[in-house]
């Protein structure tokens, strides 16, 4: 088996094995930063979208590689602050679900949009993810540390998607697109 395919298959299997772990951190003695860092990693919906943003940015290339992940994190932090302030945002859960399917399809179909259109799409979905993070902050957690934790975890997930997309290159673009299809399927199932 080709090393890139083996790596992708291993990543997919690890994600599939983690599917039952929907519990979120926040109970016990975890630090505020750790609780925030673990939140995006504890839900398959958050993980798949954040990796998909990186994959889609890598497929697009150019300015998108920095602009799309940066837009996601910045708008996610705004959504997180709104959630922490208990400001209502309608359709958070459907918005998160739509993000899983939509971003998966954007990667699977290798949709080539202008960078600004990608920023708008990603920003909208990031608002929902951020709000979910903010509303689920543990009672004893410090807000800024918690936000720093989920922002850094998100950046690392974006970086993993970018690294995977760039390492696959043009020759193995189909593997990245298959990962996008898997992301969309996760949102549908």
C-alpha atoms as a printed R data frame, in Angstrom:
    type eleno elety resid chain resno       x      y      z
1   ATOM     1    CA   UNK     A     1   0.000  0.000  0.000
2   ATOM     2    CA   UNK     A     2   1.295  3.492 -0.838
3   ATOM     3    CA   UNK     A     3   2.432  5.348  2.343
4   ATOM     4    CA   UNK     A     4   0.038  8.280  1.765
5   ATOM     5    CA   UNK     A     5  -2.887  5.912  1.354
6   ATOM     6    CA   UNK     A     6  -1.833  3.999  4.462
7   ATOM     7    CA   UNK     A     7  -1.660  7.260  6.422
8   ATOM     8    CA   UNK     A     8  -5.117  8.340  5.251
9   ATOM     9    CA   UNK     A     9  -6.607  4.931  5.945
10  ATOM    10    CA   UNK     A    10  -5.091  4.978  9.432
11  ATOM    11    CA   UNK     A    11  -6.509  8.452 10.088
12  ATOM    12    CA   UNK     A    12  -9.972  7.400  8.934
13  ATOM    13    CA   UNK     A    13  -9.857  4.290 11.115
14  ATOM    14    CA   UNK     A    14  -8.788  6.337 14.136
15  ATOM    15    CA   UNK     A    15 -11.632  8.788 13.566
16  ATOM    16    CA   UNK     A    16 -14.101  5.945 13.175
17  ATOM    17    CA   UNK     A    17 -12.873  4.337 16.386
18  ATOM    18    CA   UNK     A    18 -13.407  7.613 18.235
19  ATOM    19    CA   UNK     A    19 -17.026  7.995 17.113
20  ATOM    20    CA   UNK     A    20 -18.622  6.813 20.381
21  ATOM    21    CA   UNK     A    21 -16.670  9.395 22.383
22  ATOM    22    CA   UNK     A    22 -19.152 12.265 22.271
23  ATOM    23    CA   UNK     A    23 -18.611 13.322 25.887
24  ATOM    24    CA   UNK     A    24 -17.167 16.762 26.424
25  ATOM    25    CA   UNK     A    25 -14.481 17.614 28.933
26  ATOM    26    CA   UNK     A    26 -15.319 19.937 31.783
27  ATOM    27    CA   UNK     A    27 -16.000 17.762 34.775
28  ATOM    28    CA   UNK     A    28 -13.224 17.175 37.245
29  ATOM    29    CA   UNK     A    29  -9.910 18.882 37.650
30  ATOM    30    CA   UNK     A    30  -9.023 19.705 34.047
31  ATOM    31    CA   UNK     A    31  -7.562 23.177 33.600
32  ATOM    32    CA   UNK     A    32  -9.520 25.797 31.694
33  ATOM    33    CA   UNK     A    33  -7.047 25.614 28.815
34  ATOM    34    CA   UNK     A    34  -7.189 21.811 28.726
35  ATOM    35    CA   UNK     A    35 -10.982 21.794 28.808
36  ATOM    36    CA   UNK     A    36 -11.060 24.221 25.887
37  ATOM    37    CA   UNK     A    37  -8.369 22.330 23.999
38  ATOM    38    CA   UNK     A    38 -10.190 19.029 24.359
39  ATOM    39    CA   UNK     A    39 -13.627 20.316 23.370
40  ATOM    40    CA   UNK     A    40 -13.062 20.341 19.580
41  ATOM    41    CA   UNK     A    41 -11.316 16.972 19.859
42  ATOM    42    CA   UNK     A    42 -14.185 15.331 21.719
43  ATOM    43    CA   UNK     A    43 -16.815 15.593 19.009
44  ATOM    44    CA   UNK     A    44 -16.583 14.056 15.565
45  ATOM    45    CA   UNK     A    45 -18.604 16.937 14.131
46  ATOM    46    CA   UNK     A    46 -16.042 19.530 15.236
47  ATOM    47    CA   UNK     A    47 -13.014 17.443 14.252
48  ATOM    48    CA   UNK     A    48 -14.199 16.592 10.763
49  ATOM    49    CA   UNK     A    49 -15.155 20.166  9.899
50  ATOM    50    CA   UNK     A    50 -11.900 21.619 11.155
51  ATOM    51    CA   UNK     A    51  -9.813 19.103  9.229
52  ATOM    52    CA   UNK     A    52 -12.040 19.645  6.168
53  ATOM    53    CA   UNK     A    53 -11.357 23.400  6.289
54  ATOM    54    CA   UNK     A    54  -7.634 22.633  6.093
55  ATOM    55    CA   UNK     A    55  -8.090 20.093  3.303
56  ATOM    56    CA   UNK     A    56 -10.249 22.472  1.265
57  ATOM    57    CA   UNK     A    57  -7.716 25.280  1.785
58  ATOM    58    CA   UNK     A    58  -4.907 22.983  0.607
59  ATOM    59    CA   UNK     A    59  -6.903 21.959 -2.467
60  ATOM    60    CA   UNK     A    60  -7.512 25.641 -3.289
61  ATOM    61    CA   UNK     A    61  -3.952 26.711 -2.503
62  ATOM    62    CA   UNK     A    62  -2.646 30.268 -2.546
63  ATOM    63    CA   UNK     A    63  -4.145 32.761 -0.115
64  ATOM    64    CA   UNK     A    64  -6.833 30.298  0.978
65  ATOM    65    CA   UNK     A    65  -4.258 28.252  2.901
66  ATOM    66    CA   UNK     A    66  -3.977 31.054  5.449
67  ATOM    67    CA   UNK     A    67  -7.221 32.983  4.933
68  ATOM    68    CA   UNK     A    68  -9.714 30.161  5.419
69  ATOM    69    CA   UNK     A    69  -8.310 28.731  8.673
70  ATOM    70    CA   UNK     A    70  -7.751 32.268 10.011
71  ATOM    71    CA   UNK     A    71 -11.340 33.226  9.185
72  ATOM    72    CA   UNK     A    72 -12.635 30.092 10.891
73  ATOM    73    CA   UNK     A    73 -10.692 30.722 14.094
74  ATOM    74    CA   UNK     A    74 -11.498 34.454 14.273
75  ATOM    75    CA   UNK     A    75 -15.241 34.020 13.718
76  ATOM    76    CA   UNK     A    76 -15.276 30.950 15.976
77  ATOM    77    CA   UNK     A    77 -13.873 33.097 18.802
78  ATOM    78    CA   UNK     A    78 -16.665 35.634 18.248
79  ATOM    79    CA   UNK     A    79 -19.211 32.810 18.387
80  ATOM    80    CA   UNK     A    80 -17.520 31.456 21.505
81  ATOM    81    CA   UNK     A    81 -17.789 34.820 23.231
82  ATOM    82    CA   UNK     A    82 -21.481 35.052 22.288
83  ATOM    83    CA   UNK     A    83 -22.056 31.587 23.719
84  ATOM    84    CA   UNK     A    84 -20.240 32.401 26.948
85  ATOM    85    CA   UNK     A    85 -22.378 35.515 27.300
86  ATOM    86    CA   UNK     A    86 -25.492 33.340 26.850
87  ATOM    87    CA   UNK     A    87 -26.526 35.303 23.763
88  ATOM    88    CA   UNK     A    88 -28.936 33.163 21.767
89  ATOM    89    CA   UNK     A    89 -28.009 32.072 18.269
90  ATOM    90    CA   UNK     A    90 -30.681 30.191 16.356
91  ATOM    91    CA   UNK     A    91 -30.008 26.937 14.559
92  ATOM    92    CA   UNK     A    92 -26.638 26.159 16.186
93  ATOM    93    CA   UNK     A    93 -26.948 22.373 16.004
94  ATOM    94    CA   UNK     A    94 -28.444 22.329 12.483
95  ATOM    95    CA   UNK     A    95 -25.734 24.811 11.453
96  ATOM    96    CA   UNK     A    96 -23.026 22.502 12.760
97  ATOM    97    CA   UNK     A    97 -24.603 19.554 10.980
98  ATOM    98    CA   UNK     A    98 -24.861 21.584  7.763
99  ATOM    99    CA   UNK     A    99 -21.185 22.505  8.111
100 ATOM   100    CA   UNK     A   100 -20.152 18.846  8.261
101 ATOM   101    CA   UNK     A   101 -22.091 17.989  5.107
102 ATOM   102    CA   UNK     A   102 -21.294 21.184  3.189
103 ATOM   103    CA   UNK     A   103 -17.572 21.316  3.900
104 ATOM   104    CA   UNK     A   104 -17.313 17.602  3.212
105 ATOM   105    CA   UNK     A   105 -18.963 18.107 -0.170
106 ATOM   106    CA   UNK     A   106 -16.811 21.153 -0.964
107 ATOM   107    CA   UNK     A   107 -13.728 18.983 -0.442
108 ATOM   108    CA   UNK     A   108 -15.181 15.875 -2.112
109 ATOM   109    CA   UNK     A   109 -16.181 17.796 -5.214
110 ATOM   110    CA   UNK     A   110 -13.058 20.010 -5.100
111 ATOM   111    CA   UNK     A   111 -15.255 23.096 -5.486
112 ATOM   112    CA   UNK     A   112 -13.070 26.027 -6.502
113 ATOM   113    CA   UNK     A   113 -14.575 29.218 -5.088
114 ATOM   114    CA   UNK     A   114 -13.001 32.655 -4.756
115 ATOM   115    CA   UNK     A   115 -11.145 33.069 -1.476
116 ATOM   116    CA   UNK     A   116 -13.685 35.661 -0.298
117 ATOM   117    CA   UNK     A   117 -16.612 33.289 -0.900
118 ATOM   118    CA   UNK     A   118 -14.786 30.579  1.039
119 ATOM   119    CA   UNK     A   119 -14.204 33.015  3.900
120 ATOM   120    CA   UNK     A   120 -17.942 33.788  3.998
121 ATOM   121    CA   UNK     A   121 -18.988 30.122  4.007
122 ATOM   122    CA   UNK     A   122 -16.368 29.115  6.542
123 ATOM   123    CA   UNK     A   123 -17.125 32.133  8.725
124 ATOM   124    CA   UNK     A   124 -20.818 31.322  8.887
125 ATOM   125    CA   UNK     A   125 -20.146 27.765  9.979
126 ATOM   126    CA   UNK     A   126 -17.421 28.852 12.406
127 ATOM   127    CA   UNK     A   127 -19.937 31.054 14.210
128 ATOM   128    CA   UNK     A   128 -22.047 27.987 15.001
129 ATOM   129    CA   UNK     A   129 -19.057 25.921 16.134
130 ATOM   130    CA   UNK     A   130 -17.795 28.763 18.315
131 ATOM   131    CA   UNK     A   131 -21.186 29.292 19.905
132 ATOM   132    CA   UNK     A   132 -21.358 25.597 20.771
133 ATOM   133    CA   UNK     A   133 -17.894 25.785 22.338
134 ATOM   134    CA   UNK     A   134 -18.854 28.889 24.318
135 ATOM   135    CA   UNK     A   135 -22.119 27.530 25.680
136 ATOM   136    CA   UNK     A   136 -20.394 24.362 26.875
137 ATOM   137    CA   UNK     A   137 -17.656 26.064 28.897
138 ATOM   138    CA   UNK     A   138 -17.335 24.365 32.301
139 ATOM   139    CA   UNK     A   139 -18.609 26.427 35.228
140 ATOM   140    CA   UNK     A   140 -15.211 26.589 36.895
141 ATOM   141    CA   UNK     A   141 -13.261 27.424 33.719
142 ATOM   142    CA   UNK     A   142 -11.657 30.770 32.992
143 ATOM   143    CA   UNK     A   143 -13.130 32.108 29.765
144 ATOM   144    CA   UNK     A   144  -9.952 33.381 28.105
145 ATOM   145    CA   UNK     A   145  -7.968 30.244 28.876
146 ATOM   146    CA   UNK     A   146 -10.830 28.066 27.646
147 ATOM   147    CA   UNK     A   147 -11.060 30.080 24.408
148 ATOM   148    CA   UNK     A   148  -7.300 29.879 23.911
149 ATOM   149    CA   UNK     A   149  -7.518 26.115 24.290
150 ATOM   150    CA   UNK     A   150 -10.224 25.597 21.697
151 ATOM   151    CA   UNK     A   151  -8.598 28.099 19.323
152 ATOM   152    CA   UNK     A   152  -5.247 26.284 19.437
153 ATOM   153    CA   UNK     A   153  -6.866 22.861 19.037
154 ATOM   154    CA   UNK     A   154  -8.788 24.202 16.040
155 ATOM   155    CA   UNK     A   155  -5.618 25.621 14.477
156 ATOM   156    CA   UNK     A   156  -3.911 22.261 14.914
157 ATOM   157    CA   UNK     A   157  -6.827 20.451 13.259
158 ATOM   158    CA   UNK     A   158  -6.735 22.949 10.375
159 ATOM   159    CA   UNK     A   159  -2.970 22.417 10.109
160 ATOM   160    CA   UNK     A   160  -3.476 18.650  9.999
161 ATOM   161    CA   UNK     A   161  -5.912 19.077  7.114
162 ATOM   162    CA   UNK     A   162  -3.558 21.431  5.287
163 ATOM   163    CA   UNK     A   163  -0.590 19.116  5.823
164 ATOM   164    CA   UNK     A   164  -2.563 16.122  4.589
165 ATOM   165    CA   UNK     A   165  -3.828 18.025  1.559
166 ATOM   166    CA   UNK     A   166  -0.437 19.419  0.613
167 ATOM   167    CA   UNK     A   167   1.408 16.146  1.201
168 ATOM   168    CA   UNK     A   168  -1.028 14.283 -1.030
169 ATOM   169    CA   UNK     A   169  -0.386 16.759 -3.818
170 ATOM   170    CA   UNK     A   170  -2.028 16.652 -7.204
171 ATOM   171    CA   UNK     A   171  -1.190 12.997 -7.759
172 ATOM   172    CA   UNK     A   172  -3.242 11.800 -4.769
173 ATOM   173    CA   UNK     A   173  -5.938 14.474 -4.844
174 ATOM   174    CA   UNK     A   174  -8.531 11.725 -4.965
175 ATOM   175    CA   UNK     A   175  -7.600 10.641 -1.438
176 ATOM   176    CA   UNK     A   176  -8.318 14.146 -0.112
177 ATOM   177    CA   UNK     A   177 -11.594 14.171 -2.011
178 ATOM   178    CA   UNK     A   178 -12.496 10.763 -0.551
179 ATOM   179    CA   UNK     A   179 -11.856 12.187  2.919
180 ATOM   180    CA   UNK     A   180 -14.276 14.997  2.057
181 ATOM   181    CA   UNK     A   181 -16.876 12.447  1.009
182 ATOM   182    CA   UNK     A   182 -16.359 10.637  4.325
183 ATOM   183    CA   UNK     A   183 -16.878 13.941  6.157
184 ATOM   184    CA   UNK     A   184 -20.138 14.563  4.285
185 ATOM   185    CA   UNK     A   185 -21.259 11.006  5.004
186 ATOM   186    CA   UNK     A   186 -20.607 11.517  8.723
187 ATOM   187    CA   UNK     A   187 -22.910 14.527  8.626
188 ATOM   188    CA   UNK     A   188 -25.631 12.607  6.838
189 ATOM   189    CA   UNK     A   189 -25.493  9.503  9.051
